[in-house]
Short mmCIF file of C-alpha atoms in Angstrom, two decimals:
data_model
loop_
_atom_site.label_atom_id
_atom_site.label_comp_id
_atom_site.label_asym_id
_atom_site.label_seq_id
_atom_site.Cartn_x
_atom_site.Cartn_y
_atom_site.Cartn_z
CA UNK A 1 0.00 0.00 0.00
CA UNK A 2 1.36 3.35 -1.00
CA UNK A 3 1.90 6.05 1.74
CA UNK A 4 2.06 9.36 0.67
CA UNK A 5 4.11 12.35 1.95
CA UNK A 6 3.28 14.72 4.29
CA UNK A 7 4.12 18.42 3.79
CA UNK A 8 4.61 20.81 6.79
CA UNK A 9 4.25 24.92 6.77
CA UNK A 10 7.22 26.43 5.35
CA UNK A 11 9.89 26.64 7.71
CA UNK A 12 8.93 23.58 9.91
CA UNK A 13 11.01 20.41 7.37
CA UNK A 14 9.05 17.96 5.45
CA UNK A 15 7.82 13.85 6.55
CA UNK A 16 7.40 11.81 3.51
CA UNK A 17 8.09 8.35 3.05
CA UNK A 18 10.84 6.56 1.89
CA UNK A 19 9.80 2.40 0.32
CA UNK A 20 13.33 1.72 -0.43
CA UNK A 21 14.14 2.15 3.30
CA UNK A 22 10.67 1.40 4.15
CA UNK A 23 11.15 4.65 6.26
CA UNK A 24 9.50 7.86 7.15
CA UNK A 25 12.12 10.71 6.83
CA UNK A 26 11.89 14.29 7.90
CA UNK A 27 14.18 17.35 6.70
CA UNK A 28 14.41 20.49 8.05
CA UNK A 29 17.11 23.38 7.40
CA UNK A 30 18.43 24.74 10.65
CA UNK A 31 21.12 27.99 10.27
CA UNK A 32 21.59 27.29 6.99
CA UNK A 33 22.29 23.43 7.03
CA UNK A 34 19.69 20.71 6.04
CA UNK A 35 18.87 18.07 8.69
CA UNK A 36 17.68 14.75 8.44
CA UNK A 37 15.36 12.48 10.87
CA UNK A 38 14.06 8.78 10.14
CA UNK A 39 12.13 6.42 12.10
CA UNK A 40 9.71 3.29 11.40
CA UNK A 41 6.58 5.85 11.62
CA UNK A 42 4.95 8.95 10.40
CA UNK A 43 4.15 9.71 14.35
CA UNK A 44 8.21 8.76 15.25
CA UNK A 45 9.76 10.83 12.61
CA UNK A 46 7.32 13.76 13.37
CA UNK A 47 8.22 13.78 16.73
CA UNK A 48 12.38 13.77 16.09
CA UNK A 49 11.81 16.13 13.72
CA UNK A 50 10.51 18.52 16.73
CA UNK A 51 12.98 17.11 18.54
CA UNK A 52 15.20 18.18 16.25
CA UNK A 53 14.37 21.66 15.53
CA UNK A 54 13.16 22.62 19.71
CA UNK A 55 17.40 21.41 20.48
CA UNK A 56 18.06 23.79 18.36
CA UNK A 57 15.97 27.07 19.75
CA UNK A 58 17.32 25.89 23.24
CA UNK A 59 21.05 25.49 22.10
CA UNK A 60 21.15 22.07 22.56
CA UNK A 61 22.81 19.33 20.85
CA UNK A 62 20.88 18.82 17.43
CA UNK A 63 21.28 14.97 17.35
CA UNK A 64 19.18 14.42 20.36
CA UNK A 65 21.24 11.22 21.28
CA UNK A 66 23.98 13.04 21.59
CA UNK A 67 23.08 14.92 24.15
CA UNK A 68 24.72 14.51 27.60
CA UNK A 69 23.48 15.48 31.18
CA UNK A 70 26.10 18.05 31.35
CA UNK A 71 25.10 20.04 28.09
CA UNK A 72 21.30 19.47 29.53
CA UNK A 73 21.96 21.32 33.08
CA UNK A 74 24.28 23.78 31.21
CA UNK A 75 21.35 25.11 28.91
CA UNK A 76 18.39 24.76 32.21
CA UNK A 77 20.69 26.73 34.47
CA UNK A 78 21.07 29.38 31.69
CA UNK A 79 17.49 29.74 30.33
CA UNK A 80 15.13 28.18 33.12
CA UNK A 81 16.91 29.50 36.19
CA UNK A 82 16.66 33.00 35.28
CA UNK A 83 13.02 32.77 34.58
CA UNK A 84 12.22 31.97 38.54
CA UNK A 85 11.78 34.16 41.18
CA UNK A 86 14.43 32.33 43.88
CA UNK A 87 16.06 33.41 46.69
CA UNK A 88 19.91 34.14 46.14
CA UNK A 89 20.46 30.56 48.12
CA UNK A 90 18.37 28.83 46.12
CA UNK A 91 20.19 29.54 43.06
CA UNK A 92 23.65 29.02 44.59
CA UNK A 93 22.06 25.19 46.22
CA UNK A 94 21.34 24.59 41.96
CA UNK A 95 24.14 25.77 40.98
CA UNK A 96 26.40 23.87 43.39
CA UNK A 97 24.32 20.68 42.42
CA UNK A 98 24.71 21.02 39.08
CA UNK A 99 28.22 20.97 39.44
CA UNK A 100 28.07 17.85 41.23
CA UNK A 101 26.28 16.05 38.80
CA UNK A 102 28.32 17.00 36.14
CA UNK A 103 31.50 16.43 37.83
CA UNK A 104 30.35 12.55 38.56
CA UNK A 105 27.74 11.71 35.68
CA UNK A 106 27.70 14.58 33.11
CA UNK A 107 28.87 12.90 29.93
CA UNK A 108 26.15 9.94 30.41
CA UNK A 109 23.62 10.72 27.42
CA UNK A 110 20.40 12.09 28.71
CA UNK A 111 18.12 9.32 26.80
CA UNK A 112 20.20 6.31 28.58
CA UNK A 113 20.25 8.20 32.16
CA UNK A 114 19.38 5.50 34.98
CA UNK A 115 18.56 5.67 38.03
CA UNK A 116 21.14 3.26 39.11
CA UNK A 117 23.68 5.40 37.31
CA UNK A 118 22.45 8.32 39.90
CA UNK A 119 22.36 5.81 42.89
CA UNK A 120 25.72 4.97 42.30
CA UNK A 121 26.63 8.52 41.79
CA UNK A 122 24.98 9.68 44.83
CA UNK A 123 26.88 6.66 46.58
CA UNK A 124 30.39 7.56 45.86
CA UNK A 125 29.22 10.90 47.15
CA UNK A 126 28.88 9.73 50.85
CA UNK A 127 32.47 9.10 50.43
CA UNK A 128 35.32 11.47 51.73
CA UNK A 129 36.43 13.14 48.33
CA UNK A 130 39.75 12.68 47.34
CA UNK A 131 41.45 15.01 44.78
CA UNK A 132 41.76 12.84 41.89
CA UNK A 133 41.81 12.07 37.69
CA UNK A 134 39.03 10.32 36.21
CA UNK A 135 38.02 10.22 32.68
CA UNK A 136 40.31 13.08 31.98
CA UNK A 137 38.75 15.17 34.09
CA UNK A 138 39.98 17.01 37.76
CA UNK A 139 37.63 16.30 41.26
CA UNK A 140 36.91 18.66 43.74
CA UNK A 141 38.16 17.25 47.14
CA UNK A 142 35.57 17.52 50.13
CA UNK A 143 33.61 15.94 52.53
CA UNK A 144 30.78 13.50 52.31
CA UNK A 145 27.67 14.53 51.46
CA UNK A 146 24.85 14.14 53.47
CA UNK A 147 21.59 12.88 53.23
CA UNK A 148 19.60 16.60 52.70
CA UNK A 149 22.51 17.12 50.36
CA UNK A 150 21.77 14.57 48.35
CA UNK A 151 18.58 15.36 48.47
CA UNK A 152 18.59 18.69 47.09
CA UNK A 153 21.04 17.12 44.27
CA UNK A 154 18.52 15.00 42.94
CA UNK A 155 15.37 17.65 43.51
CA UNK A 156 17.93 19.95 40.90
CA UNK A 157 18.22 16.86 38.92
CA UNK A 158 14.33 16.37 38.90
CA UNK A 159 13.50 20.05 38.21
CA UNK A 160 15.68 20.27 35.14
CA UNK A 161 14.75 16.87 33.73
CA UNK A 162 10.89 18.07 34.43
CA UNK A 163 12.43 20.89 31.87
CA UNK A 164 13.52 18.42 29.19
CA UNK A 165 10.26 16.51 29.28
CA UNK A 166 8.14 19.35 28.95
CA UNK A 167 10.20 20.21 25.26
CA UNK A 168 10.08 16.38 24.60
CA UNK A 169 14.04 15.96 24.76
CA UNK A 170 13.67 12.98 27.13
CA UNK A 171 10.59 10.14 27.28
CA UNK A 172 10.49 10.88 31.10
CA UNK A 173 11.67 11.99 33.99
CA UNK A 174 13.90 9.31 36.00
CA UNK A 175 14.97 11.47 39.30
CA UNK A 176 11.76 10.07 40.64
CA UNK A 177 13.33 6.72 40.88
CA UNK A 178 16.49 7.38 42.24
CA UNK A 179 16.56 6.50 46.02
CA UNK A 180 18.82 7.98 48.81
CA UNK A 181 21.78 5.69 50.07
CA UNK A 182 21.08 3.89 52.83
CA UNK A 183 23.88 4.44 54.70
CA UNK A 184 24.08 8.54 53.78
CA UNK A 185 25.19 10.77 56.80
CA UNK A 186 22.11 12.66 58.86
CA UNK A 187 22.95 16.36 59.39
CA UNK A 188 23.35 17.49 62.65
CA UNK A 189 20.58 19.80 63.51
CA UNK A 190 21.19 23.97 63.70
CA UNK A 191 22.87 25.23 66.44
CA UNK A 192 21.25 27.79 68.82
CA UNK A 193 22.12 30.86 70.95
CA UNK A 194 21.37 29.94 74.77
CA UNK A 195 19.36 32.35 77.15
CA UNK A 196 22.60 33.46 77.96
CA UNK A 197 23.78 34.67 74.42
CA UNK A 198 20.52 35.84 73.17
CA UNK A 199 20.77 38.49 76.00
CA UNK A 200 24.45 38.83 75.04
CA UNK A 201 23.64 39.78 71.13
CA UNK A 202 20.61 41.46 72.02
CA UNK A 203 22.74 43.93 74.30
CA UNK A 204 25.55 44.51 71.35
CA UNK A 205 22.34 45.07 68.95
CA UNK A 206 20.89 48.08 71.13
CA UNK A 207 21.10 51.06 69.14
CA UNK A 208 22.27 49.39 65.77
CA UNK A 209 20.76 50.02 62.08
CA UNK A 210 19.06 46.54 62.03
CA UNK A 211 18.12 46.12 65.73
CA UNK A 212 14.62 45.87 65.09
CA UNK A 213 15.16 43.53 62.31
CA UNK A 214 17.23 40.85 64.99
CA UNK A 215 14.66 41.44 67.71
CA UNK A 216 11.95 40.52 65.21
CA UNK A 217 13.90 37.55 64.39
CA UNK A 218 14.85 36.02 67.32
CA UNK A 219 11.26 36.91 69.17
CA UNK A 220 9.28 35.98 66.31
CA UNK A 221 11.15 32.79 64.61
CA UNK A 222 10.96 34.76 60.77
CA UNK A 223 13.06 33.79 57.97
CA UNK A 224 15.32 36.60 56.59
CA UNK A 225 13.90 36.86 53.69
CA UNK A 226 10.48 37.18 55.97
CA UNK A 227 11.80 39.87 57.63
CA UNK A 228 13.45 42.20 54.78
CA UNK A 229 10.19 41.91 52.68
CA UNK A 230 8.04 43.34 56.10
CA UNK A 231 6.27 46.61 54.67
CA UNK A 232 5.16 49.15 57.27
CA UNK A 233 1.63 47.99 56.41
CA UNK A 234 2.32 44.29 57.67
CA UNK A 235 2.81 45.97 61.43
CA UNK A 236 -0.46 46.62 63.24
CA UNK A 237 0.24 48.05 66.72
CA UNK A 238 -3.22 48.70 67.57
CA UNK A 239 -3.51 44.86 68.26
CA UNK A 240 -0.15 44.10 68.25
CA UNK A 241 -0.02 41.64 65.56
CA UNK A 242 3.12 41.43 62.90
CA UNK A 243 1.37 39.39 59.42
CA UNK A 244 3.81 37.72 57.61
CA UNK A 245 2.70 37.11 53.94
CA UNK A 246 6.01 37.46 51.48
CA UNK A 247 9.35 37.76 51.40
CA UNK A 248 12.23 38.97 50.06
CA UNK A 249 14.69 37.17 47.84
CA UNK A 250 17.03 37.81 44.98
CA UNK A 251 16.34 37.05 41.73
CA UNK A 252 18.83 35.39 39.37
CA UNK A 253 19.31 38.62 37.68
CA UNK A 254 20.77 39.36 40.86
CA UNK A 255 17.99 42.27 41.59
CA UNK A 256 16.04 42.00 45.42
CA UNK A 257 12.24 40.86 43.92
CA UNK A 258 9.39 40.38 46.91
CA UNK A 259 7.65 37.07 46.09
CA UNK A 260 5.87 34.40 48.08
CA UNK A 261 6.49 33.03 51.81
CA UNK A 262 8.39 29.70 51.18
CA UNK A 263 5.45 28.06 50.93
CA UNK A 264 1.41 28.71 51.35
CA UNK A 265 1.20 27.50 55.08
CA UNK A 266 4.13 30.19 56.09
CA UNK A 267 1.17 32.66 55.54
CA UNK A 268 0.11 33.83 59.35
CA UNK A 269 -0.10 36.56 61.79
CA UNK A 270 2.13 37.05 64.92
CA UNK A 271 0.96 38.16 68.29
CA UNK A 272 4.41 40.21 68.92
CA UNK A 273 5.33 41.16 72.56
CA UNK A 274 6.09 44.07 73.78
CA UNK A 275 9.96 44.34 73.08
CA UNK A 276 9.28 43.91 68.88
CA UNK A 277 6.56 46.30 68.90
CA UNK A 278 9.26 49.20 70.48
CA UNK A 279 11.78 48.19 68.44
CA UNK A 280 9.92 48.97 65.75
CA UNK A 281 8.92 51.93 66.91
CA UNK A 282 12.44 53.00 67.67
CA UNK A 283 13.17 51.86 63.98
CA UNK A 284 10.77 53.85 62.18
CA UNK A 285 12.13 57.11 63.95
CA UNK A 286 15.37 56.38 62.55
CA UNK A 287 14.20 55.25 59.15
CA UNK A 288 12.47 58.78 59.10
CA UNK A 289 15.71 60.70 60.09
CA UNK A 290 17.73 58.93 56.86
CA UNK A 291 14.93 59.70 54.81
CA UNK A 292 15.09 63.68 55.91
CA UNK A 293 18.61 63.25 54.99
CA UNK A 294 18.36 62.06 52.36
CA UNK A 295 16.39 64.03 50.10
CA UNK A 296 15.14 63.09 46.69
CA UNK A 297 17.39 60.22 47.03
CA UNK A 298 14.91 58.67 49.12
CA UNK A 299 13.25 55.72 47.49
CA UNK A 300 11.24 53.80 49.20
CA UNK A 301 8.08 53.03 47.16
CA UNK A 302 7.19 49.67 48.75
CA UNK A 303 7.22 51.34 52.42
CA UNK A 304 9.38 48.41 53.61
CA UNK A 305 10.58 48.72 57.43
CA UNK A 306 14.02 47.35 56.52
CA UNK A 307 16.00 49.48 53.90
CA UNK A 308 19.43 51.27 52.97
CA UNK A 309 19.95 54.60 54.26
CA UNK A 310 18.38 55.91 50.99
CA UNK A 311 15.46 53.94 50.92
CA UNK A 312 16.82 50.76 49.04
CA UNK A 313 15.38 47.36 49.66
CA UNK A 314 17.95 45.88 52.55
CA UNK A 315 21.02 44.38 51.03
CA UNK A 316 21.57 40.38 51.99
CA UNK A 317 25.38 41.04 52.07
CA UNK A 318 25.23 44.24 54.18
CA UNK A 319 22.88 42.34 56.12
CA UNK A 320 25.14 39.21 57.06
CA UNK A 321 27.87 41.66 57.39
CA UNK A 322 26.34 43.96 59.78
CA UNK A 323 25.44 40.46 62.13
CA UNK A 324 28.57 39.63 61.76
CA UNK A 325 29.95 42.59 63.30
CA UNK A 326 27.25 42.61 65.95
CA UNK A 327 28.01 38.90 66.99
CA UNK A 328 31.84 39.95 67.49
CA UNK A 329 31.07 42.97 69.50
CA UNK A 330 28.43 40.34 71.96
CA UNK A 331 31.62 37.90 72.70
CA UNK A 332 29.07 35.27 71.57
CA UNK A 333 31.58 32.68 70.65
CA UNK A 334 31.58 30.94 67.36
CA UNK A 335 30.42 31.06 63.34
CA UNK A 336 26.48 32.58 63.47
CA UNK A 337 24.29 33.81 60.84
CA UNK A 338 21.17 35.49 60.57
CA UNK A 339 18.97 32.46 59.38
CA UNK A 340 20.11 30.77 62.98
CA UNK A 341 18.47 33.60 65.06
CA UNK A 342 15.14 31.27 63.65
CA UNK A 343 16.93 28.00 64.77
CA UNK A 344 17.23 29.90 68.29
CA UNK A 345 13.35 30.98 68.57
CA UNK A 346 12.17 27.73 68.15
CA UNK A 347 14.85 26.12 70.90
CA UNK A 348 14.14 29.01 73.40
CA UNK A 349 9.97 28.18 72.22
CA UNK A 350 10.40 24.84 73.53
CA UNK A 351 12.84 25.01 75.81
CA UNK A 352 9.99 27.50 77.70
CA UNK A 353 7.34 24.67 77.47
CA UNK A 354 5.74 25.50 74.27
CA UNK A 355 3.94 22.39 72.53
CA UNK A 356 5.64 21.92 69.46
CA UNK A 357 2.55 22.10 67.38
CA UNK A 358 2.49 25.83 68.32
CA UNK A 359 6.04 26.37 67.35
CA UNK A 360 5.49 25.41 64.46
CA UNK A 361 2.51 27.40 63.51
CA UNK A 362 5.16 30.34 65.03
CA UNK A 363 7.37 29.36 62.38
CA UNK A 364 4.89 28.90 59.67
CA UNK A 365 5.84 24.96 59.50
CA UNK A 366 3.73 22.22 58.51
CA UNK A 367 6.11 19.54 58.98
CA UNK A 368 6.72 18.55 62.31
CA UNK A 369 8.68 16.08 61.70
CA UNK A 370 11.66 18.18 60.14
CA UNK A 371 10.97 20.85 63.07
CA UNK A 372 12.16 18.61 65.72
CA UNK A 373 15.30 17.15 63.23
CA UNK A 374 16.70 20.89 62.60
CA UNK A 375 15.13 23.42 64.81
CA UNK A 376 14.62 22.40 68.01
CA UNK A 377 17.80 21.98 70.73
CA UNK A 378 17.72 21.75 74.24
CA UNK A 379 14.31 20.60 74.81
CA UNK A 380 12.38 20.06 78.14
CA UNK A 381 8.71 17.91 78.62
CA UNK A 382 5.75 19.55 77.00
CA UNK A 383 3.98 22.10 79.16
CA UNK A 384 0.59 21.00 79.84
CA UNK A 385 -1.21 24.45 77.83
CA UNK A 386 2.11 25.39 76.89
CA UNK A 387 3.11 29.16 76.18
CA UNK A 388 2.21 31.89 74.00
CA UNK A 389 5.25 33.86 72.47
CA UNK A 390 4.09 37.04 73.75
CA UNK A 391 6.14 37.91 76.73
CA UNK A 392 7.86 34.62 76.42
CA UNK A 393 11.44 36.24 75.29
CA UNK A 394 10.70 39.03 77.15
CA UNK A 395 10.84 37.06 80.64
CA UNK A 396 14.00 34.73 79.18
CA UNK A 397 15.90 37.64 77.42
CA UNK A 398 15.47 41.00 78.15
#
């Protein structure tokens, strides 16, 4: 029986069928240079032929079989990543990923990928790296990696082969598959500041730039980001209430973006004692004296409470720096960041008596489960009742 050909709209190649080779072919001319697909169907050939031509618009290898893992994550990092509004540590956590699946797997050809291949990948990863030669190629030396590292490996690995599926470059996605070794090291949970050197920071804080935005923290349990995208609006001090509903996180353009909390459930409002309610009060009289001086320079058209002197969303690096300086001048010994002052609310939380189902809802958590593994430290029996955060640092801290 005679099959005939099939002509496409100018521009998108040809199908027609080949008896000789009892074939379908398609052709297409991509910058310039003809290309040329065959399978046993019509359907098949039409769909390398896409194949074919979407490679191309996404600068990827035009003979789809030829297309590694590492020239995959290469193209998503430089046209999906950019699209998505993600915190500045979010994009670093992909982009150190990606780098670790290319150093161990990234010439294996995306259409054979296993999930054994990964397994195995993820396995000589709980090993101690040792600087070394293979396949022509230098390792990075370092520790192993643990089990959340691994994890977030293989959620970068999932994302970007969710990418490939979507533009038909792979049949499907295999990360799904891949399970966690066994024998993978647990993270020790966050460290956090005891009663003793929460008064210690808070007392080195007095006075500075950012008080407000540490007291808020370490009262309230927020995430940085939480805190730097707080608008003046967000702070009711008729009832006392602080509502946390976005956040603040830099977009892979580089430029500070307000987006969603983390996720839907860190939506909530905050009774917020006494102590957070002055400092803000204390911070909005010297947000008003920078923006007297200065001027027409003044720029602050989302009214947030945490800005440069001219009006400037908050900068993450001045930020960490500034904490920096203020856990030096509190003698508080040892390597803290911001994002622990949150791994210290919830310890003090329970270490007061608070039932952990309420420190979570403090934190806007859902999971309990990874509550108690990373933010709790220190913890004494449940409280029958338990506590309510208002006053709760106040009688511990101040």
């Amino acid at each position: 029986m005679s099959r005939a050909a099939s002509r496409r709209s100018p521009g998108e190649g040809a199908l027609f069928y080949r008896a000789d080779r009892d074939r379908w072919v398609g052709r297409v001319t991509i910058d310039g240079e003809r290309r040329t697909v065959s399978a046993k169907t019509k359907t098949e050939a039409r769909k390398e032929l896409d194949l074919l031509r979407r490679a191309a618009d996404d600068g990827l290898p035009l003979t789809a079989g030829s297309m590694t893992l590492a020239d995959l994550l290469t193209v998503w990092a430089d046209k999906a990543l950019p699209n998505r509004v993600l915190a500045d540590s979010a994009i670093t956590s992909h982009k150190w990923a990606i780098k670790i699946l290319v150093e161990e797997i990234g010439n294996v050809k995306v259409r054979r990928l296993t999930p054994d291949q990964v397994e195995a990948a993820f396995l000589r990863r709980t090993k101690t790296i040792d600087v070394a030669k293979r396949r022509g190629r230098g390792r990075t030396s370092g520790s192993a990696l643990s089990r959340s590292s691994l994890i977030k490996v293989r959620s970068t690995l999932s994302q970007a082969l969710k990418w490939a599926q979507r533009r038909n470059l792979i049949a499907r996605n295999i990360a799904g598959l891949v399970e966690i070794p066994a024998d993978a090291a647990v993270p020790k949970s966050g460290k956090s500041l005891t009663v003793a050197e929460a008064k210690l920071l808070l007392i080195a804080a007095a006075g500075t730039d950012l008080e407000a935005m540490w007291i808020v923290m370490l009262y309230l349990g927020l995430r940085p980001g939480e805190a730097a995208g707080l608008a003046w609006d967000d702070i009711d001090f008729d009832s006392g209430t602080v509502h946390i509903w976005r956040s603040r996180k830099v977009g892979a353009s580089g430029n500070s973006v307000v987006g969603a909390t983390k996720t839907p459930g860190s939506i909530r409002t905050l009774d917020a004692p006494q102590p957070v309610l002055d400092s803000f009060v204390r911070h909005r009289r010297r947000q008003h004296e920078q923006r007297l001086a200065a001027g027409s320079w003044w720029t602050n058209e989302e009214n947030l409470v945490f800005t440069s002197p001219y009006g400037k969303p908050s900068d993450s690096a001045a930020v960490r720096k500034e904490f920096r300086e203020i856990v030096a001048a509190s003698d508080v010994e040892g390597d803290w960041t911001p994002n622990l002052l949150r791994h210290s609310a919830a310890s003090l939380m329970a270490d007061a008596g608070m039932p952990i189902e309420l420190v979570a809802d403090q934190l806007g958590h859902r999971d309990l489960r990874m509550l108690q593994r990373h933010y709790r430290h220190r913890i004494r029996p449940t409280i029958s009742g338990g506590a309510v955060v208002d006053g709760l640092l106040t009688r511990e801290v101040s």
